[in-house]
mmCIF file with all atom_site columns, C-alpha atoms in Angstrom:
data_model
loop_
_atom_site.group_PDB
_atom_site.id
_atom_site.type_symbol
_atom_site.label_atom_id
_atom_site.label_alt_id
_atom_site.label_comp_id
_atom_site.label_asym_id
_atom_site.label_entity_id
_atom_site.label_seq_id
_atom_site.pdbx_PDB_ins_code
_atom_site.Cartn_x
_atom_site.Cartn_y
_atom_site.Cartn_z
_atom_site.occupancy
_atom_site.B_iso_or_equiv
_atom_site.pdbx_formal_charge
_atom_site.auth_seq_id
_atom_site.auth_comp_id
_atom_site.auth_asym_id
_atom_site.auth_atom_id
_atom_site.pdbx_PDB_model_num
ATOM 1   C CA . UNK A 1 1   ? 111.456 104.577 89.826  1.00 52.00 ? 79  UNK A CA 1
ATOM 2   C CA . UNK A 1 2   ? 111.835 107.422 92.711  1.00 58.00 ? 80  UNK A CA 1
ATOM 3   C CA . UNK A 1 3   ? 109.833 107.440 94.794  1.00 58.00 ? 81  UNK A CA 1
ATOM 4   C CA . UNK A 1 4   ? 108.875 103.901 94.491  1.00 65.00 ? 82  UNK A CA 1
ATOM 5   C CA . UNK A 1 5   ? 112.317 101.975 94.254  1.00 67.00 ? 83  UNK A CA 1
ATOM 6   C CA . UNK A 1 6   ? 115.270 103.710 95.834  1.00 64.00 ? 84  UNK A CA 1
ATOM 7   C CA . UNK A 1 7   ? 119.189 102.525 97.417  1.00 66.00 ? 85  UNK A CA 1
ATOM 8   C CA . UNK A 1 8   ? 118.575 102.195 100.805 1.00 75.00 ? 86  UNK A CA 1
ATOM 9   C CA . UNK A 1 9   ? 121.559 99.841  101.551 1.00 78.00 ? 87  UNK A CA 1
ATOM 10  C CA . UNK A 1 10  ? 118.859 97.294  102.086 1.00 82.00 ? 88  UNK A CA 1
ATOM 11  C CA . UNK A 1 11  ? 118.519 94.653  99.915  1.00 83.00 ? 89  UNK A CA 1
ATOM 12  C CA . UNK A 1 12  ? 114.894 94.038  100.072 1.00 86.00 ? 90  UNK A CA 1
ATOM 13  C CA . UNK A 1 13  ? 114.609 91.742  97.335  1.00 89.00 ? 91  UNK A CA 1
ATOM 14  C CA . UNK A 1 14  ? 117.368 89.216  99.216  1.00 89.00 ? 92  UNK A CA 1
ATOM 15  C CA . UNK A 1 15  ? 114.992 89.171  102.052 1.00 89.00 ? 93  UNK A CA 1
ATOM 16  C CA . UNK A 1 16  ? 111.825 89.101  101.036 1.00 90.00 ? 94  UNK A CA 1
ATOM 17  C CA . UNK A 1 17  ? 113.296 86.343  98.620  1.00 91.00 ? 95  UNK A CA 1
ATOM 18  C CA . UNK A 1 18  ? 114.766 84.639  101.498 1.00 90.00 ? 96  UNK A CA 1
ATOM 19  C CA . UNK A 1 19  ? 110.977 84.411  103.424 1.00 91.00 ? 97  UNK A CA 1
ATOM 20  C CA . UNK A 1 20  ? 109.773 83.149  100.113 1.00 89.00 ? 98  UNK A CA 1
ATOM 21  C CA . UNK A 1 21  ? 112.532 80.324  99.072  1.00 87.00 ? 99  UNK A CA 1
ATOM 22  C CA . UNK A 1 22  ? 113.983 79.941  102.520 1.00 84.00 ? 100 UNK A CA 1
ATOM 23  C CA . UNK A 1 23  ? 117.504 81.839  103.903 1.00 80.00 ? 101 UNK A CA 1
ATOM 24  C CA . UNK A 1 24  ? 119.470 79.241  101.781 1.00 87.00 ? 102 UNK A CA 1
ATOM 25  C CA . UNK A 1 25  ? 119.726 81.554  98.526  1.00 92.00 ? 103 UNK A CA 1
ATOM 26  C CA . UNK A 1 26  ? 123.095 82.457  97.137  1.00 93.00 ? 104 UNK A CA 1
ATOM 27  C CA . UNK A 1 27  ? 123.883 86.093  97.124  1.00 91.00 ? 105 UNK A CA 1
ATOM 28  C CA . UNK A 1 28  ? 122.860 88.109  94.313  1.00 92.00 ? 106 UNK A CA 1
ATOM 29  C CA . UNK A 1 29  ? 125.199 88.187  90.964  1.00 95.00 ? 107 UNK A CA 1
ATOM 30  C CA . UNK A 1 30  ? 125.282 90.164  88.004  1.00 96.00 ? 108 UNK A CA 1
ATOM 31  C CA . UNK A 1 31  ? 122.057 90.327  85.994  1.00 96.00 ? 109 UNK A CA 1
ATOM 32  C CA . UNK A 1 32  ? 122.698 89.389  82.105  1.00 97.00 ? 110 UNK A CA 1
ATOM 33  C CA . UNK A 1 33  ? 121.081 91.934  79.887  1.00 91.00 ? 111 UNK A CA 1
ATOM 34  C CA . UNK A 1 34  ? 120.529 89.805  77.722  1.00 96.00 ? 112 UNK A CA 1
ATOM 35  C CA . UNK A 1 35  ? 118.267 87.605  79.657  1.00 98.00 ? 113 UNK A CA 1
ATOM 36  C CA . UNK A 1 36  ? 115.434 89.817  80.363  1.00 98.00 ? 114 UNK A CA 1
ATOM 37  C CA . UNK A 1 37  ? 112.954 89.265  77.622  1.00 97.00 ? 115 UNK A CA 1
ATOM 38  C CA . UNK A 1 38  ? 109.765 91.131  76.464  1.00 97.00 ? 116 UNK A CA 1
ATOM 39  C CA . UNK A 1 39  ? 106.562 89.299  74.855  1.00 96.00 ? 117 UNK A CA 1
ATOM 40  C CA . UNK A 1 40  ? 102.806 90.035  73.802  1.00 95.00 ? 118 UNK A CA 1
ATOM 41  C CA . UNK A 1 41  ? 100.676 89.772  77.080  1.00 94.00 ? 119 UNK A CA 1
ATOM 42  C CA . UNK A 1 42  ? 97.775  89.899  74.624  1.00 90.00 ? 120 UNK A CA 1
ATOM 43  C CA . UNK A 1 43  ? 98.824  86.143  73.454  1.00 91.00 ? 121 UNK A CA 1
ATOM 44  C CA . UNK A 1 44  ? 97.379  85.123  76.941  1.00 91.00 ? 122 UNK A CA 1
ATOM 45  C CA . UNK A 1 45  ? 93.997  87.385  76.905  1.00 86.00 ? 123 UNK A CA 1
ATOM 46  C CA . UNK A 1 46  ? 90.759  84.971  76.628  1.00 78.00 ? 124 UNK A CA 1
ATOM 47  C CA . UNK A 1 47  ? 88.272  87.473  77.105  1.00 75.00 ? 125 UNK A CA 1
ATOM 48  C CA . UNK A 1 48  ? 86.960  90.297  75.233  1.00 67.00 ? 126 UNK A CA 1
ATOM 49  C CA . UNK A 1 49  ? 87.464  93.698  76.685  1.00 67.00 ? 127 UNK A CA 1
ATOM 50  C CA . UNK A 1 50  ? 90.157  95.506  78.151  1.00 71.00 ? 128 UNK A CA 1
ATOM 51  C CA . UNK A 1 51  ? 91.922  94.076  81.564  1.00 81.00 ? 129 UNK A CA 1
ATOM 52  C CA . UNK A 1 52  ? 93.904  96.557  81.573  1.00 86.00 ? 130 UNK A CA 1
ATOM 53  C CA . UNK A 1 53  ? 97.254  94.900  80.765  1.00 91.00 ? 131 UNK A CA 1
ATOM 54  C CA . UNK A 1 54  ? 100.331 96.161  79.196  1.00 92.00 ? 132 UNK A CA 1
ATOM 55  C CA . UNK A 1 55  ? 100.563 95.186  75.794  1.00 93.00 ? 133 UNK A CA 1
ATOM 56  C CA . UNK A 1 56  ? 104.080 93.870  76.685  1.00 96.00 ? 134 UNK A CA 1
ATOM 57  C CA . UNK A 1 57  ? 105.136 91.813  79.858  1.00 97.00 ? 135 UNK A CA 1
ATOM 58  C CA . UNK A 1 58  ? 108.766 90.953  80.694  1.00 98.00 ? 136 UNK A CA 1
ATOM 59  C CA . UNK A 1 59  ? 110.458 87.431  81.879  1.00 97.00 ? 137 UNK A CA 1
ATOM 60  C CA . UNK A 1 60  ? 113.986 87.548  83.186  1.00 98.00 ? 138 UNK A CA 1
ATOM 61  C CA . UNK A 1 61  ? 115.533 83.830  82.038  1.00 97.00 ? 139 UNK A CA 1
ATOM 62  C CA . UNK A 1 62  ? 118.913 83.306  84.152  1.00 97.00 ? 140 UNK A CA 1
ATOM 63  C CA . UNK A 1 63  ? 121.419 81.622  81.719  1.00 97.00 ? 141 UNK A CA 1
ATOM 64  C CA . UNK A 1 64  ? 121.586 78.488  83.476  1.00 96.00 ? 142 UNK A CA 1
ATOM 65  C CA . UNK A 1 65  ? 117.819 78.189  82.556  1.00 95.00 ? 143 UNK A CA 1
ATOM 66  C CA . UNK A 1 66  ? 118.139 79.195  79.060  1.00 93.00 ? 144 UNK A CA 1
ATOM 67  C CA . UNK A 1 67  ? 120.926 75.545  79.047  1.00 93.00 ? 145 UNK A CA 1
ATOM 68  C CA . UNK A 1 68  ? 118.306 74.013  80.536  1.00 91.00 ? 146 UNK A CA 1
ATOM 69  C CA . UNK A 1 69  ? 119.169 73.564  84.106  1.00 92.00 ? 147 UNK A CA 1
ATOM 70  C CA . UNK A 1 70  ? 115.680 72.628  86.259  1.00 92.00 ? 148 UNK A CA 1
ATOM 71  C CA . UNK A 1 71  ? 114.490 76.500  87.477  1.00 94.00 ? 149 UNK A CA 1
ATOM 72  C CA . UNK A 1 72  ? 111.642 77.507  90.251  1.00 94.00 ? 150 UNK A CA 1
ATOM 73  C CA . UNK A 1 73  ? 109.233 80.272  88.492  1.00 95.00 ? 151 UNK A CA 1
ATOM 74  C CA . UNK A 1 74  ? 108.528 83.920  90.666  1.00 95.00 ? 152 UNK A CA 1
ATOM 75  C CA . UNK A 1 75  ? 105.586 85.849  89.769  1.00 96.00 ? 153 UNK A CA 1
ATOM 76  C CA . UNK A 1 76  ? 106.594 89.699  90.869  1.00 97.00 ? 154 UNK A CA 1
ATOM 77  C CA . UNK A 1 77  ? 103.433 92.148  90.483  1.00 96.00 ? 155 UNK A CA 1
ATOM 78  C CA . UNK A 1 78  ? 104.443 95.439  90.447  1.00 95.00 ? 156 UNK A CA 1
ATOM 79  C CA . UNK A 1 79  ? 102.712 98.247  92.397  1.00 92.00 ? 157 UNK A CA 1
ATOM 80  C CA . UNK A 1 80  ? 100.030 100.602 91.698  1.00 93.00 ? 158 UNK A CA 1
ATOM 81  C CA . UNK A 1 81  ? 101.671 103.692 90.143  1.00 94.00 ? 159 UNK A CA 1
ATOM 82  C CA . UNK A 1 82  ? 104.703 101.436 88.445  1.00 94.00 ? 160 UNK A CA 1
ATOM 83  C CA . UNK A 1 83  ? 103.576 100.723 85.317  1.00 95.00 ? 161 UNK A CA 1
ATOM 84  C CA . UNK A 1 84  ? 106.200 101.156 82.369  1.00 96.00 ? 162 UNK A CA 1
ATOM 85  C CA . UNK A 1 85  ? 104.744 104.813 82.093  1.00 94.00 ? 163 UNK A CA 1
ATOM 86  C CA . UNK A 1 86  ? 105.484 105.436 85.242  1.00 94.00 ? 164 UNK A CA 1
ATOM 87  C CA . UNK A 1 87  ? 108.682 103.834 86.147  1.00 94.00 ? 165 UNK A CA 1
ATOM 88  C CA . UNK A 1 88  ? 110.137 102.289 82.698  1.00 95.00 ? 166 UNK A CA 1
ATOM 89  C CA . UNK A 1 89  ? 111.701 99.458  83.406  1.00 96.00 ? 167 UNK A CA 1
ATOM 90  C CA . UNK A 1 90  ? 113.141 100.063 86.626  1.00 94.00 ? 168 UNK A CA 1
ATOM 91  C CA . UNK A 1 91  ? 111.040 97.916  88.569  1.00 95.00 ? 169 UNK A CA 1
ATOM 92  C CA . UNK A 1 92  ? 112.047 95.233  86.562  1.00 97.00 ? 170 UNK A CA 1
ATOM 93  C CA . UNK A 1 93  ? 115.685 96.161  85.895  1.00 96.00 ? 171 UNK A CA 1
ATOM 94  C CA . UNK A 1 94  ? 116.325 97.990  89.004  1.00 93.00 ? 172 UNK A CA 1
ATOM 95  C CA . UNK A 1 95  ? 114.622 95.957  92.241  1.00 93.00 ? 173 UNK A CA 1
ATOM 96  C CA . UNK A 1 96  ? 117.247 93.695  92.507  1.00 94.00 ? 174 UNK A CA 1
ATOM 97  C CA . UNK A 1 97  ? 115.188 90.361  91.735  1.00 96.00 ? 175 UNK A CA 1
ATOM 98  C CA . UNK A 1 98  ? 117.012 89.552  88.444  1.00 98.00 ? 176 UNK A CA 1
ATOM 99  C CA . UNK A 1 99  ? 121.016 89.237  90.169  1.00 97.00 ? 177 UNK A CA 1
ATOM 100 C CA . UNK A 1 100 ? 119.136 87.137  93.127  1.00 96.00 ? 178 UNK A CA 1
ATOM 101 C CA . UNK A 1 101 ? 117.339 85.025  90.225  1.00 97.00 ? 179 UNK A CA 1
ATOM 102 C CA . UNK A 1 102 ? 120.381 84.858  88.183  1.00 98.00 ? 180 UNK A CA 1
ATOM 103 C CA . UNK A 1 103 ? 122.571 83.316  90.891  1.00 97.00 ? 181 UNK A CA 1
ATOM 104 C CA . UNK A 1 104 ? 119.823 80.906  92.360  1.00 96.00 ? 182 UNK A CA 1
ATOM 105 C CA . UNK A 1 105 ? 117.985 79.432  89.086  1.00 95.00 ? 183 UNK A CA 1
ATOM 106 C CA . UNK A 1 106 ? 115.057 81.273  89.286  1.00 96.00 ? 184 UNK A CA 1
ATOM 107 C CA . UNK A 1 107 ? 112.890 82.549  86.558  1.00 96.00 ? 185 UNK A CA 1
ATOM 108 C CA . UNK A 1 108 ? 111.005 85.743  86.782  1.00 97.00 ? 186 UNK A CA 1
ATOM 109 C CA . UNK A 1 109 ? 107.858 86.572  85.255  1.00 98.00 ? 187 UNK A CA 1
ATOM 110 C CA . UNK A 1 110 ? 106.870 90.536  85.683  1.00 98.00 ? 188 UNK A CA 1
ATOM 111 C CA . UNK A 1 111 ? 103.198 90.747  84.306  1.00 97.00 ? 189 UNK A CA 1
ATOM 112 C CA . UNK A 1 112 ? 102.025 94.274  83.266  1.00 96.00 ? 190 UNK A CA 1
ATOM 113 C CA . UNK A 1 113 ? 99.043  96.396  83.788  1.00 95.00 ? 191 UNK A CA 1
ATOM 114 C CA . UNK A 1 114 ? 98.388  99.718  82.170  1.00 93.00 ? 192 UNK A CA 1
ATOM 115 C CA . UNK A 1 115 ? 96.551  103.056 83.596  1.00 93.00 ? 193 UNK A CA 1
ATOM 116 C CA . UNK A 1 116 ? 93.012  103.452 82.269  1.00 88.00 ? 194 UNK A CA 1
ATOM 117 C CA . UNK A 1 117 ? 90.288  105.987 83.316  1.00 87.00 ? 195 UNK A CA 1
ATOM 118 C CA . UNK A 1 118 ? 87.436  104.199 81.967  1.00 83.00 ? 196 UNK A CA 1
ATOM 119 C CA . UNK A 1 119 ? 86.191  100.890 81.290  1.00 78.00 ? 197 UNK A CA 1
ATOM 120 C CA . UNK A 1 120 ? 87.897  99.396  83.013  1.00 83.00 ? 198 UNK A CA 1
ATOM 121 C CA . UNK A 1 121 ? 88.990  102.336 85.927  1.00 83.00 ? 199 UNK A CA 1
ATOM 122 C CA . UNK A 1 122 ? 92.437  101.807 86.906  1.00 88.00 ? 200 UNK A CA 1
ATOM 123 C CA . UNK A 1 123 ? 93.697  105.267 86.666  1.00 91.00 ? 201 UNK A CA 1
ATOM 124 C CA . UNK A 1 124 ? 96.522  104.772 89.254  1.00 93.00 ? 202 UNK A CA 1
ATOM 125 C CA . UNK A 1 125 ? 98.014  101.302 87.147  1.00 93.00 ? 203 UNK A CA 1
ATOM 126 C CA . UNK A 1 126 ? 97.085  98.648  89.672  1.00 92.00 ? 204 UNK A CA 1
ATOM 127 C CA . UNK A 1 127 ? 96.530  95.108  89.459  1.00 89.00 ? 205 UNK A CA 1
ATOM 128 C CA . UNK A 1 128 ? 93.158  93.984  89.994  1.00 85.00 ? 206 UNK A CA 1
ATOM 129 C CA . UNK A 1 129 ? 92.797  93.291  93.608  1.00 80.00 ? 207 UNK A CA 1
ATOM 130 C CA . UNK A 1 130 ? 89.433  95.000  94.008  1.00 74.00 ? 208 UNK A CA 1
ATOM 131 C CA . UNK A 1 131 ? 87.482  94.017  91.121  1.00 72.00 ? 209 UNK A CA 1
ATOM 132 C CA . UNK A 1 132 ? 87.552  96.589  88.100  1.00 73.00 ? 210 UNK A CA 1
ATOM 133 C CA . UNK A 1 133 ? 87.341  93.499  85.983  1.00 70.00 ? 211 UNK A CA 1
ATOM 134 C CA . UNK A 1 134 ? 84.800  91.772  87.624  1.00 68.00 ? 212 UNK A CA 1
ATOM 135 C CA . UNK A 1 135 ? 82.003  92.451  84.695  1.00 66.00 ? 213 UNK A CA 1
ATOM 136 C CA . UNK A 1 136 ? 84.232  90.585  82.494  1.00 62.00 ? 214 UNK A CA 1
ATOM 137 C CA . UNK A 1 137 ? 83.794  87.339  84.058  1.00 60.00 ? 215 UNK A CA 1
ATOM 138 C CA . UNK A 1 138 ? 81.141  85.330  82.624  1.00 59.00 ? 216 UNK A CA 1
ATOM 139 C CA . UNK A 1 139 ? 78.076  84.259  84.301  1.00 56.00 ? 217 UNK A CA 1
ATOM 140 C CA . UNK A 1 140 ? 79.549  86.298  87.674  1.00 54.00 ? 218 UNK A CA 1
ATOM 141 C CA . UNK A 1 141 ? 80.211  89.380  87.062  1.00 55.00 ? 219 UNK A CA 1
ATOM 142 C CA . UNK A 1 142 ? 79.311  90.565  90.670  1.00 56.00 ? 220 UNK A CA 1
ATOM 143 C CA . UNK A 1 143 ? 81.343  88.060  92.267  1.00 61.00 ? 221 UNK A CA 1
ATOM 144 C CA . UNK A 1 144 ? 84.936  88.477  93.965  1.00 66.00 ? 222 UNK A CA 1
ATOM 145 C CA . UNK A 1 145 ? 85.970  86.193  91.172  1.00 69.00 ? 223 UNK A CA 1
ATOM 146 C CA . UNK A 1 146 ? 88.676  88.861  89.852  1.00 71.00 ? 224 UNK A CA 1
ATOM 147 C CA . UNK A 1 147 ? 90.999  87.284  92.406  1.00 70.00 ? 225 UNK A CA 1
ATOM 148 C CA . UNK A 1 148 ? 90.477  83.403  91.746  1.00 74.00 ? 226 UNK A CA 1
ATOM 149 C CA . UNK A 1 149 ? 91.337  81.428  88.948  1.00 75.00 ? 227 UNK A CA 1
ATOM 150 C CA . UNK A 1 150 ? 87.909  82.556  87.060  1.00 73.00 ? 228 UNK A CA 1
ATOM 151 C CA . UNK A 1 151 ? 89.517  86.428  87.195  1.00 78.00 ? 229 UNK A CA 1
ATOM 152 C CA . UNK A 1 152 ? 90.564  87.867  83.567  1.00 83.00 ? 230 UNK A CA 1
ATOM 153 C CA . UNK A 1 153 ? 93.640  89.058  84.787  1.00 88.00 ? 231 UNK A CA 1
ATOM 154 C CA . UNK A 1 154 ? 95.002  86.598  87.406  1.00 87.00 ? 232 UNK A CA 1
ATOM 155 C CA . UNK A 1 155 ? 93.607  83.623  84.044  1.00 87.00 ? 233 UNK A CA 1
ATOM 156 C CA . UNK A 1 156 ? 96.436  85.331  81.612  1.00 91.00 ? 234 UNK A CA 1
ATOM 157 C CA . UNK A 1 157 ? 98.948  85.380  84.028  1.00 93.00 ? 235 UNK A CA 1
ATOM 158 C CA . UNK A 1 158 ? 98.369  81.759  84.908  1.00 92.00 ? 236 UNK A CA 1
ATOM 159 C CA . UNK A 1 159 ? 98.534  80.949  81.262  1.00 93.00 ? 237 UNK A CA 1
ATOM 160 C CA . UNK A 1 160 ? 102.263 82.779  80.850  1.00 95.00 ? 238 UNK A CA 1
ATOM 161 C CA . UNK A 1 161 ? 102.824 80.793  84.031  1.00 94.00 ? 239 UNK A CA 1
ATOM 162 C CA . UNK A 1 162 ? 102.183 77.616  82.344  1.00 93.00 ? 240 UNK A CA 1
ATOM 163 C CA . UNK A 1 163 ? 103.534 78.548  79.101  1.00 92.00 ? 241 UNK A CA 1
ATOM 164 C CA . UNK A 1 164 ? 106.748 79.147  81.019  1.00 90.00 ? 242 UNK A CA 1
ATOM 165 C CA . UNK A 1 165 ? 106.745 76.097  83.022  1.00 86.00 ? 243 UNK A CA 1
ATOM 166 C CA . UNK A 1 166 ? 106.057 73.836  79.664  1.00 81.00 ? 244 UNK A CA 1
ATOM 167 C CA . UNK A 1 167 ? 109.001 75.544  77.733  1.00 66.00 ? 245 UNK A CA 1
ATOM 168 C CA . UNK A 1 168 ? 111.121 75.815  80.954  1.00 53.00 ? 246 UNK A CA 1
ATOM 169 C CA . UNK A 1 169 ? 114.634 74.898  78.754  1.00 45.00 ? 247 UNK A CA 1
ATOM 170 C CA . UNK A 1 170 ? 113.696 76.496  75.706  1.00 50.00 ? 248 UNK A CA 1
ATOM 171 C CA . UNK A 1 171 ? 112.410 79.797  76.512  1.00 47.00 ? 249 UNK A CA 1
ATOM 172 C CA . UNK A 1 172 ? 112.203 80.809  72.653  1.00 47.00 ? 250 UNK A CA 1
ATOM 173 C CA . UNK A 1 173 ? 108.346 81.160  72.712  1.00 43.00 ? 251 UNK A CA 1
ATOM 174 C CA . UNK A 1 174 ? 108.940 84.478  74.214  1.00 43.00 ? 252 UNK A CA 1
ATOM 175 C CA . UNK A 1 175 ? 110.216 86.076  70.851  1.00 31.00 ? 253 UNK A CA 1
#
């Protein structure tokens, strides 16, 4: 992940965490390899045409989760130039979210876009925050939709959201 994620003796992750859930979080623990899981971001897709996401998306389920223990749910977006291309899966292995969620019941779901040069133009791997996507909403395709509810991309990820939050104890959908 150089330059992107480096050891800084700074635990980044605790505190931004900490503004986020409030300075009451355990330390961070181990991750469990075994927890982070990989499924089809496709499944989630309602619209024809590419949003430029990764075919494959990644959800780290601590184990207290997986026995069914009541967990919050964290969205974490990687940054333009971090796709798995770029970075693997050090952003999600190595940016110190998974011990912190592991240790304070907290599910992560890290969404993946994809580089493209054309159609839609995303050549540096971003998430849509300035509307590549927008002619694939219908009926607006001029709007600033792409970062509501109406936007392809930000739709999907709402739907693993939910999907996640329905099968909270029984994370087995994700295989």
């Amino acid at each position: 992940g150089n330059p992107f994620l480096n050891a800084c003796n700074y635990n980044g992750a605790q505190a931004s965490l900490n503004v986020l859930y409030g300075a009451g979080l355990k330390k961070a623990t181990d991750q469990v390899q075994g927890n982070l899981l990989s499924f089809s971001q496709q499944d989630y897709v309602t619209v024809h045409g590419d949003l430029s996401l990764g075919e494959i998306g990644y959800v780290y389920v601590p184990t207290t989760c997986q026995r069914g223990e009541e967990c919050r749910l964290l969205i974490s977006f990687h940054g333009c130039e971090q796709t798995l291309d770029d970075v693997g899966l050090d952003f999600v292995t190595k940016s110190g979210q998974n011990e912190i969620a592991e240790a304070n019941n907290l599910i992560i779901l890290y969404p993946q876009v994809k580089k493209s040069l054309i159609s839609p133009t995303n050549p540096m791997g971003c998430f849509d925050w300035w509307g590549y996507n927008s002619e694939l909403i219908p009926f607006f395709p001029t709007t600033t939709g792409y970062a509501t509810k109406i936007g392809p991309q930000v739709e999907a990820i709402w739907k693993m959201a939910l999907q996640l939050a329905e099968e909270e104890s029984d994370p087995t959908w994700i295989f």
